[in-house]
Amino acid sequence: MVANVETAPRTYGNWKRESVAGYFGLGPKTAAVFYGLILVALIALFNRWWLTLGGAVVVMALIQILYRVRDRHHRHTGDKLATVLGWQRQKLTGANLYRSGPLGVDRLGKNRLPGLAARSELLEVQDALGRDFCIIRSPARRHYTVVLSANPDGNALVDQDQVDTWVAMWGNFLAAVGDEARLVGFTVTIETAPDSGAMLTREVNMNTSSDAPEFAQHYMQEVLDTFPEGAASTTAWLAFTYQMEPGATKDQHEFIRFFQSRMTFLTTHLQGTGVGSVTPVTADELCEYIRVSYDPAAATLVEDARAAGESLHLDWEETGPSAYDAGWDSFRHDSGVSVSWYMSQAPRGHVISRVLEPLLEPIHLVERKRVTLIYRPIPSEEAGEMVVNDSTSARHRATRSNADERDSMEYQQAKTTEREEAQGAGLVRFGMIVTATTRNPDNLDQIVTAVEARGRSAGRIRLRRAWATQASAFAAALPLGVVLPEQISIRRGGQH
């Protein structure tokens, strides 16, 4: 007789913020200014230049006030002041407004993508298996992005051992892409949206015989009438961004061969990670998805065309919104209005594999919701030095006279990270953006409350509303290859 042995669920954690010791809590540039002021103050003191001494002391006090005091989202007063001033500048110059089309700002009357993706271009080539896939080209940064679609297996009726295996394989994938040539970063986007039932209707009609019993036909018709109500569809997108060397794209054949090999590498290494079947995204599929993201009302037209086995054949220059109005706390675009959040703090402590379920599940009143995980793998040759520096910084804080228990725990976490990296684990910077879209602005307050509550229940994830940067956050959550640290000034999301 074999007894059932219940094992404790496997937990994950040990992520922390990057930190630097010896800068009085300031960044390197600000600390350099602060040290310079200390030198000026000493020289003024020895020479009795009291006015200069007083000025240096006042400036040092202002720096301490602006850059050392932080809120619960780890933002200091200087960050907040810069955000407010930047927002006022946007309003004065009209940069928070966008109009396209025949009466818009584009001289050709196109509906181009705005903001961070304004200069992007779309190419379509074939991989080694003859499958069409698209490449998003951003010439300003020489960034090239390939997009994959996935069908996650889900965890319903799946043994915990299988889930643990998926998580382990995903960790191996993160370690592998750390040494991926020219890879800048990648995103994983999970979107939930209403299911219109158009695909189900097409499938049933194609497989229904006119000779079928009347009861069976009536039953299937009832399924078509009732099943789509309240149902949600889930889609997953993975966007990998590479930075090419100057002149590397002059040889068109070599350029295409490089991305053909990358598609093979990515699809092979993603096997067994729980993402299900992975296929390259074509230009038509990506254009339709981006168009619906900016104009939710177009979803019905796109789904009807897909149900009929057709495509809208949108051009990349027609996927952007006709108009948008980026507000301080929301983003109005065509037929939709959205709110975006950044993750300001990863789950504290240890969590289980289902930690993101509350955020990923459909939310009432939210018509379209995107949860985008942002990864920036660190090459193995840099990771070793980074974990050693981080461990040194943590030890410095833990040995101070006023160190507390949290400083000691951070030092232990840093030592654990250093040991795991030495054993072959990968190191990656990561962040998260959550975007909720509705077509009814009156529901915004309820949506904000619901999403932030889901964040708190998902392993105590702390979400910060993207104040004054709603348009940029919206674009960064889409599979467009927008690498935020190289586009706009933001804080690093974290490090694992």
XYZ file of C-alpha atoms in Angstrom:
496
model
C 0.000 0.000 0.000
C 1.439 3.328 -1.084
C 0.690 6.391 1.028
C 0.022 9.726 -0.614
C 2.747 12.146 0.375
C 1.903 15.819 0.014
C 4.897 17.956 -0.780
C 5.087 21.658 -0.034
C 4.700 23.867 -3.130
C 7.945 25.100 -4.609
C 8.615 28.785 -4.003
C 10.603 31.366 -5.956
C 12.147 34.698 -5.140
C 15.517 36.355 -4.431
C 14.937 39.276 -6.763
C 16.151 42.653 -5.627
C 16.940 46.125 -6.799
C 20.354 47.070 -8.063
C 22.177 49.205 -5.557
C 25.474 51.094 -5.278
C 27.312 51.653 -2.001
C 29.233 54.727 -0.962
C 27.069 57.329 -2.686
C 24.943 58.468 0.272
C 21.914 57.018 -1.483
C 22.610 59.156 -4.573
C 23.310 58.195 -8.144
C 26.870 58.402 -9.519
C 26.411 61.767 -11.291
C 24.605 63.392 -8.389
C 27.177 61.992 -5.959
C 30.001 63.479 -8.041
C 28.348 66.898 -7.764
C 27.858 66.366 -4.035
C 31.532 65.480 -3.505
C 32.511 68.537 -5.524
C 30.388 70.729 -3.278
C 32.047 69.220 -0.200
C 35.445 70.155 -1.663
C 34.240 73.682 -2.422
C 32.882 74.016 1.131
C 36.210 72.934 2.653
C 38.179 75.369 0.507
C 35.752 78.181 1.398
C 36.018 77.311 5.102
C 39.832 77.450 5.127
C 39.809 80.751 3.199
C 36.876 82.184 5.186
C 34.742 82.754 2.121
C 31.559 82.678 4.138
C 29.205 83.515 1.280
C 30.591 80.698 -0.857
C 30.481 78.341 2.109
C 26.844 79.196 2.802
C 25.890 78.682 -0.837
C 27.591 75.271 -0.984
C 25.864 74.158 2.231
C 22.449 75.255 0.917
C 22.949 73.400 -2.364
C 24.070 70.247 -0.521
C 20.986 70.445 1.673
C 18.760 70.779 -1.406
C 20.407 67.731 -2.995
C 19.765 65.724 0.162
C 16.126 66.785 0.188
C 15.565 66.163 -3.521
C 17.446 62.900 -3.972
C 17.622 61.030 -0.678
C 14.013 61.070 0.481
C 12.067 58.415 -1.417
C 8.433 57.366 -1.441
C 7.052 53.819 -1.358
C 7.676 53.492 -5.103
C 11.398 54.300 -4.593
C 11.033 57.636 -6.360
C 12.714 60.674 -4.862
C 11.567 64.281 -4.946
C 13.871 65.078 -7.859
C 12.140 62.433 -9.996
C 8.727 63.821 -9.166
C 9.797 67.386 -9.893
C 11.263 66.351 -13.250
C 8.009 64.533 -14.102
C 5.874 67.565 -13.329
C 8.123 69.932 -15.288
C 8.241 67.538 -18.226
C 4.453 67.233 -18.226
C 3.992 70.993 -18.200
C 6.392 71.242 -21.144
C 4.370 68.625 -23.051
C 1.158 70.559 -22.501
C 2.708 73.870 -23.557
C 4.115 72.395 -26.775
C 1.087 70.191 -27.472
C 3.255 67.061 -27.422
C 0.548 65.195 -25.481
C -1.830 65.471 -28.470
C -1.656 63.550 -31.738
C -3.667 63.777 -34.942
C -3.086 61.703 -38.059
C -4.863 60.880 -41.311
C -5.795 63.371 -44.053
C -6.279 66.199 -41.528
C -3.423 65.205 -39.238
C 0.249 66.015 -38.899
C 1.430 63.483 -41.494
C 1.905 65.224 -44.812
C 0.998 62.009 -46.669
C -2.225 61.573 -44.715
C -1.161 58.290 -43.137
C -2.117 56.911 -39.732
C 1.410 56.290 -38.549
C 2.259 54.998 -35.115
C 2.957 57.858 -32.706
C 5.593 58.480 -30.062
C 8.285 55.904 -29.427
C 7.386 53.842 -32.530
C 6.916 56.784 -34.904
C 9.913 56.019 -37.146
C 9.535 52.255 -37.163
C 9.255 50.259 -40.375
C 7.962 46.757 -41.062
C 9.716 44.136 -43.144
C 8.468 40.645 -44.012
C 10.723 37.721 -44.879
C 10.621 33.914 -44.649
C 12.374 31.658 -42.182
C 14.223 28.432 -42.970
C 10.927 26.499 -42.954
C 9.282 28.815 -45.457
C 7.077 30.558 -42.882
C 6.478 34.287 -43.260
C 7.539 36.453 -40.330
C 7.893 40.183 -39.836
C 10.737 42.342 -38.568
C 10.143 45.756 -36.981
C 12.975 48.111 -37.841
C 13.768 51.144 -35.663
C 16.510 53.013 -37.541
C 17.324 55.520 -34.795
C 18.719 52.784 -32.519
C 19.412 50.161 -35.203
C 16.936 47.928 -33.406
C 15.284 45.002 -35.197
C 12.432 43.144 -33.516
C 10.957 39.752 -34.376
C 7.559 38.816 -32.937
C 6.258 35.363 -32.055
C 2.767 34.287 -31.048
C 2.252 31.565 -28.459
C -0.573 29.436 -27.145
C 0.199 28.881 -23.445
C -0.791 25.485 -22.127
C -2.396 26.895 -18.980
C -2.229 25.248 -15.576
C -5.764 23.840 -15.320
C -5.682 20.100 -14.514
C -1.874 20.126 -14.746
C 0.248 18.365 -12.146
C 2.397 20.604 -10.001
C 5.486 18.673 -11.088
C 4.783 19.666 -14.690
C 4.342 23.316 -13.688
C 7.654 23.209 -11.800
C 9.307 21.779 -14.905
C 7.930 24.611 -17.043
C 9.263 27.195 -14.581
C 12.675 25.522 -14.544
C 12.791 25.414 -18.340
C 11.841 29.095 -18.485
C 14.736 29.834 -16.139
C 17.044 27.909 -18.455
C 15.733 29.946 -21.379
C 16.501 33.212 -19.561
C 20.015 31.985 -18.886
C 20.452 30.971 -22.547
C 19.343 34.311 -24.010
C 21.831 36.092 -21.747
C 24.521 35.052 -24.226
C 22.351 35.552 -27.310
C 24.311 37.643 -29.806
C 23.109 41.242 -30.207
C 19.944 40.703 -28.129
C 18.978 43.920 -26.325
C 15.864 42.677 -24.588
C 12.531 40.993 -25.070
C 8.958 41.260 -23.850
C 6.207 38.755 -23.100
C 2.683 40.145 -23.488
C -0.406 38.329 -22.215
C -3.673 39.944 -23.315
C -7.223 39.086 -22.357
C -10.074 40.437 -24.479
C -13.762 39.634 -25.079
C -14.407 36.666 -27.335
C -16.973 37.609 -29.972
C -17.529 33.978 -30.912
C -16.832 34.593 -34.611
C -14.223 31.841 -34.811
C -16.483 29.417 -32.975
C -19.339 30.200 -35.359
C -17.131 29.570 -38.359
C -15.858 26.257 -36.975
C -19.344 24.974 -36.133
C -20.853 26.014 -39.464
C -18.020 24.344 -41.383
C -18.568 21.050 -39.552
C -22.375 20.987 -39.389
C -24.140 18.737 -41.871
C -27.522 19.619 -43.286
C -28.516 15.974 -42.696
C -27.795 16.181 -38.973
C -30.676 15.500 -36.565
C -32.812 18.494 -35.763
C -32.051 18.155 -32.050
C -28.270 18.273 -32.716
C -28.581 21.316 -34.964
C -30.772 23.096 -32.394
C -28.296 22.250 -29.616
C -25.283 23.575 -31.548
C -27.162 26.753 -32.408
C -27.901 27.252 -28.736
C -24.175 26.845 -28.009
C -23.376 29.545 -30.565
C -25.955 31.875 -29.044
C -24.901 31.485 -25.414
C -21.244 30.432 -25.201
C -19.556 33.703 -26.316
C -21.419 35.726 -23.679
C -18.938 36.661 -20.987
C -16.176 34.539 -22.513
C -12.654 35.898 -22.895
C -9.865 35.047 -25.297
C -6.225 35.039 -24.232
C -3.351 35.739 -26.584
C 0.396 35.726 -25.944
C 3.089 37.614 -27.844
C 6.864 37.499 -27.518
C 8.955 40.291 -29.058
C 12.766 39.931 -29.251
C 14.799 43.046 -30.038
C 18.294 42.905 -31.525
C 20.717 45.755 -32.124
C 22.679 45.466 -35.359
C 26.128 46.907 -35.913
C 26.480 49.899 -38.278
C 26.504 48.618 -41.839
C 25.445 45.096 -40.837
C 22.232 45.345 -42.866
C 23.856 46.342 -46.151
C 24.176 42.699 -47.167
C 20.494 41.806 -47.478
C 21.087 38.051 -47.739
C 23.344 37.965 -44.672
C 20.837 40.072 -42.775
C 17.985 37.681 -43.600
C 20.065 34.606 -42.753
C 20.844 36.064 -39.330
C 17.174 36.409 -38.417
C 16.300 33.055 -39.944
C 18.813 31.462 -37.575
C 17.425 33.491 -34.656
C 13.911 32.215 -35.328
C 15.200 28.649 -35.192
C 17.111 29.353 -31.964
C 14.144 30.995 -30.233
C 11.495 28.454 -31.208
C 13.801 25.595 -30.205
C 14.727 26.983 -26.794
C 11.129 27.922 -25.965
C 10.031 24.297 -26.159
C 9.121 22.885 -22.777
C 8.705 26.297 -21.103
C 4.886 26.100 -21.026
C 4.297 28.639 -23.786
C 2.760 25.944 -25.997
C 3.084 26.100 -29.743
C 5.156 29.059 -30.954
C 4.750 30.471 -34.458
C 6.218 33.522 -36.208
C 3.861 36.486 -36.554
C 3.169 37.718 -40.060
C 2.925 41.371 -41.043
C -0.868 41.144 -41.447
C -1.327 39.629 -37.985
C 0.832 42.240 -36.280
C -0.784 45.164 -38.112
C -4.264 43.958 -37.145
C -3.266 43.507 -33.514
C -1.696 46.957 -33.191
C -4.674 48.546 -34.959
C -7.149 46.933 -32.557
C -5.007 47.963 -29.579
C -5.333 51.621 -30.523
C -8.925 51.310 -31.781
C -10.843 48.618 -29.832
C -13.939 49.194 -31.972
C -12.048 47.699 -34.928
C -11.896 44.312 -33.188
C -15.241 43.200 -34.613
C -14.145 43.957 -38.174
C -10.867 42.076 -37.713
C -12.522 39.036 -36.104
C -15.208 38.844 -38.788
C -12.518 38.886 -41.466
C -10.560 36.136 -39.701
C -13.707 34.059 -39.263
C -14.233 34.279 -43.018
C -10.637 33.172 -43.595
C -9.627 36.578 -44.905
C -7.289 39.399 -43.871
C -7.687 43.167 -43.854
C -4.192 43.539 -45.397
C -3.421 46.643 -43.369
C -0.301 48.610 -44.152
C 2.136 49.433 -41.311
C 1.513 53.129 -41.919
C -2.218 52.611 -41.304
C -2.021 50.880 -37.924
C -1.701 53.967 -35.736
C -4.551 55.912 -34.113
C -6.368 58.731 -35.854
C -6.057 60.778 -32.688
C -4.958 60.493 -29.097
C -4.931 62.675 -26.024
C -2.367 61.673 -23.406
C -3.539 62.866 -20.012
C -1.780 63.007 -16.673
C -3.396 59.772 -15.482
C -5.017 58.192 -18.582
C -4.635 57.814 -22.335
C -7.494 58.482 -24.774
C -6.978 56.870 -28.194
C -9.586 56.564 -30.950
C -12.502 54.536 -29.527
C -10.738 53.530 -26.307
C -9.358 54.992 -23.128
C -6.555 53.236 -21.244
C -4.669 53.381 -17.970
C -1.176 51.921 -17.568
C 0.892 51.009 -14.531
C 4.560 50.201 -13.979
C 5.667 47.628 -11.440
C 7.526 49.596 -8.785
C 8.185 46.619 -6.542
C 8.397 42.912 -7.333
C 6.635 40.457 -4.996
C 8.245 40.605 -1.594
C 9.510 37.394 -0.096
C 8.973 34.031 -1.740
C 6.071 33.274 -4.077
C 4.617 30.238 -5.843
C 4.394 29.693 -9.596
C 0.812 31.025 -9.776
C 1.728 34.434 -8.383
C 0.584 36.368 -11.484
C -2.764 34.606 -11.889
C -4.868 37.412 -10.333
C -3.388 39.938 -12.782
C -3.659 37.655 -15.804
C -7.288 36.671 -15.270
C -10.049 38.731 -16.978
C -11.388 41.646 -14.954
C -14.967 42.866 -15.083
C -15.441 46.140 -17.031
C -11.953 45.840 -18.567
C -12.450 45.146 -22.258
C -8.784 44.579 -23.087
C -6.016 44.024 -20.552
C -2.324 43.546 -21.267
C 0.282 42.345 -18.807
C 3.727 42.799 -20.338
C 6.860 41.405 -18.724
C 10.017 43.203 -19.839
C 13.338 41.351 -19.776
C 16.851 42.652 -20.391
C 19.228 39.682 -20.106
C 22.713 40.421 -18.871
C 25.621 38.675 -20.645
C 27.386 36.122 -18.470
C 30.701 38.001 -18.674
C 29.034 41.051 -17.103
C 26.779 39.182 -14.681
C 29.653 37.896 -12.533
C 31.035 41.371 -11.927
C 27.583 42.788 -11.219
C 26.670 40.236 -8.553
C 30.047 40.720 -6.835
C 29.560 44.502 -6.769
C 26.011 44.084 -5.502
C 27.194 41.732 -2.757
C 29.871 44.247 -1.743
C 27.283 47.032 -1.560
C 24.940 44.894 0.534
C 27.768 43.981 2.916
C 28.626 47.671 3.306
C 25.044 48.450 4.361
C 24.772 45.407 6.630
C 27.918 46.345 8.582
C 26.909 49.938 9.309
C 26.343 50.927 12.904
C 22.664 51.650 12.218
C 22.024 48.537 10.092
C 18.758 46.723 10.703
C 17.442 43.227 10.039
C 16.396 44.104 6.507
C 19.967 45.102 5.620
C 21.171 41.740 6.882
C 18.546 39.899 4.840
C 19.529 41.826 1.705
C 23.141 40.827 2.243
C 22.132 37.165 2.531
C 20.083 37.482 -0.671
C 23.030 39.070 -2.458
C 25.303 36.222 -1.382
C 22.717 33.691 -2.585
C 22.539 35.416 -5.969
C 26.328 35.429 -6.209
C 26.450 31.702 -5.453
C 23.673 30.836 -7.931
C 25.308 32.884 -10.689
C 28.563 31.043 -10.101
C 26.641 27.784 -10.552
C 25.360 28.842 -13.985
C 22.139 30.753 -13.284
C 21.350 33.704 -15.526
C 20.991 37.306 -14.445
C 18.318 39.499 -15.984
C 16.808 42.901 -15.379
C 13.045 42.720 -15.483
C 9.989 44.907 -15.138
C 6.284 44.828 -15.831
C 3.659 47.095 -17.390
C -0.080 46.566 -16.965
C -2.517 48.284 -19.343
C -6.308 48.243 -19.023
C -8.536 49.527 -21.847
C -12.230 50.301 -21.974
C -14.529 52.125 -24.348
C -16.509 53.719 -21.525
C -14.566 56.470 -19.692
C -17.107 56.361 -16.855
C -15.707 52.981 -15.797
C -12.140 54.215 -15.297
C -12.325 54.663 -11.529
C -13.696 51.155 -11.008
C -11.082 49.703 -13.361
C -8.220 51.429 -11.534
C -9.452 50.096 -8.196
C -9.849 46.560 -9.553
C -6.420 46.383 -11.245
C -4.530 47.777 -8.259
C -6.351 45.322 -5.974
C -5.332 42.451 -8.257
C -1.735 43.657 -8.049
C -1.802 43.597 -4.256
C -3.272 40.094 -4.216
C -0.693 38.854 -6.754
C 2.123 38.335 -4.289
C 1.968 41.936 -3.043
C 3.109 43.388 -6.358
C 3.255 47.160 -6.062
C 1.933 48.965 -9.130
C 2.613 52.630 -9.776
C 0.366 54.513 -12.147
C 2.320 55.899 -15.093
C 1.728 59.527 -14.235
C 2.424 61.849 -17.196
C 3.840 58.958 -19.257
C 0.664 57.121 -20.224
C 1.328 57.235 -23.983
C 4.854 55.848 -23.598
C 3.723 53.102 -21.218
C 0.927 52.107 -23.616
C 3.389 51.764 -26.525
C 5.967 49.917 -24.412
C 3.358 47.299 -23.437
C 2.794 46.405 -27.107
C 5.069 43.981 -29.019
C 6.781 46.811 -30.887
C 10.334 46.328 -29.669
C 10.392 49.523 -27.597
C 13.358 49.246 -25.191
C 12.474 51.814 -22.556
C 15.904 52.456 -20.966
C 17.226 53.452 -24.391
C 14.179 55.553 -25.260
C 13.108 57.391 -22.127
C 14.549 57.976 -18.675
C 13.041 55.474 -16.227
C 14.212 53.472 -13.272
C 15.284 49.892 -13.747
C 12.503 47.548 -12.829
C 14.561 45.001 -10.923
C 17.068 42.243 -11.100
C 16.775 38.512 -10.659
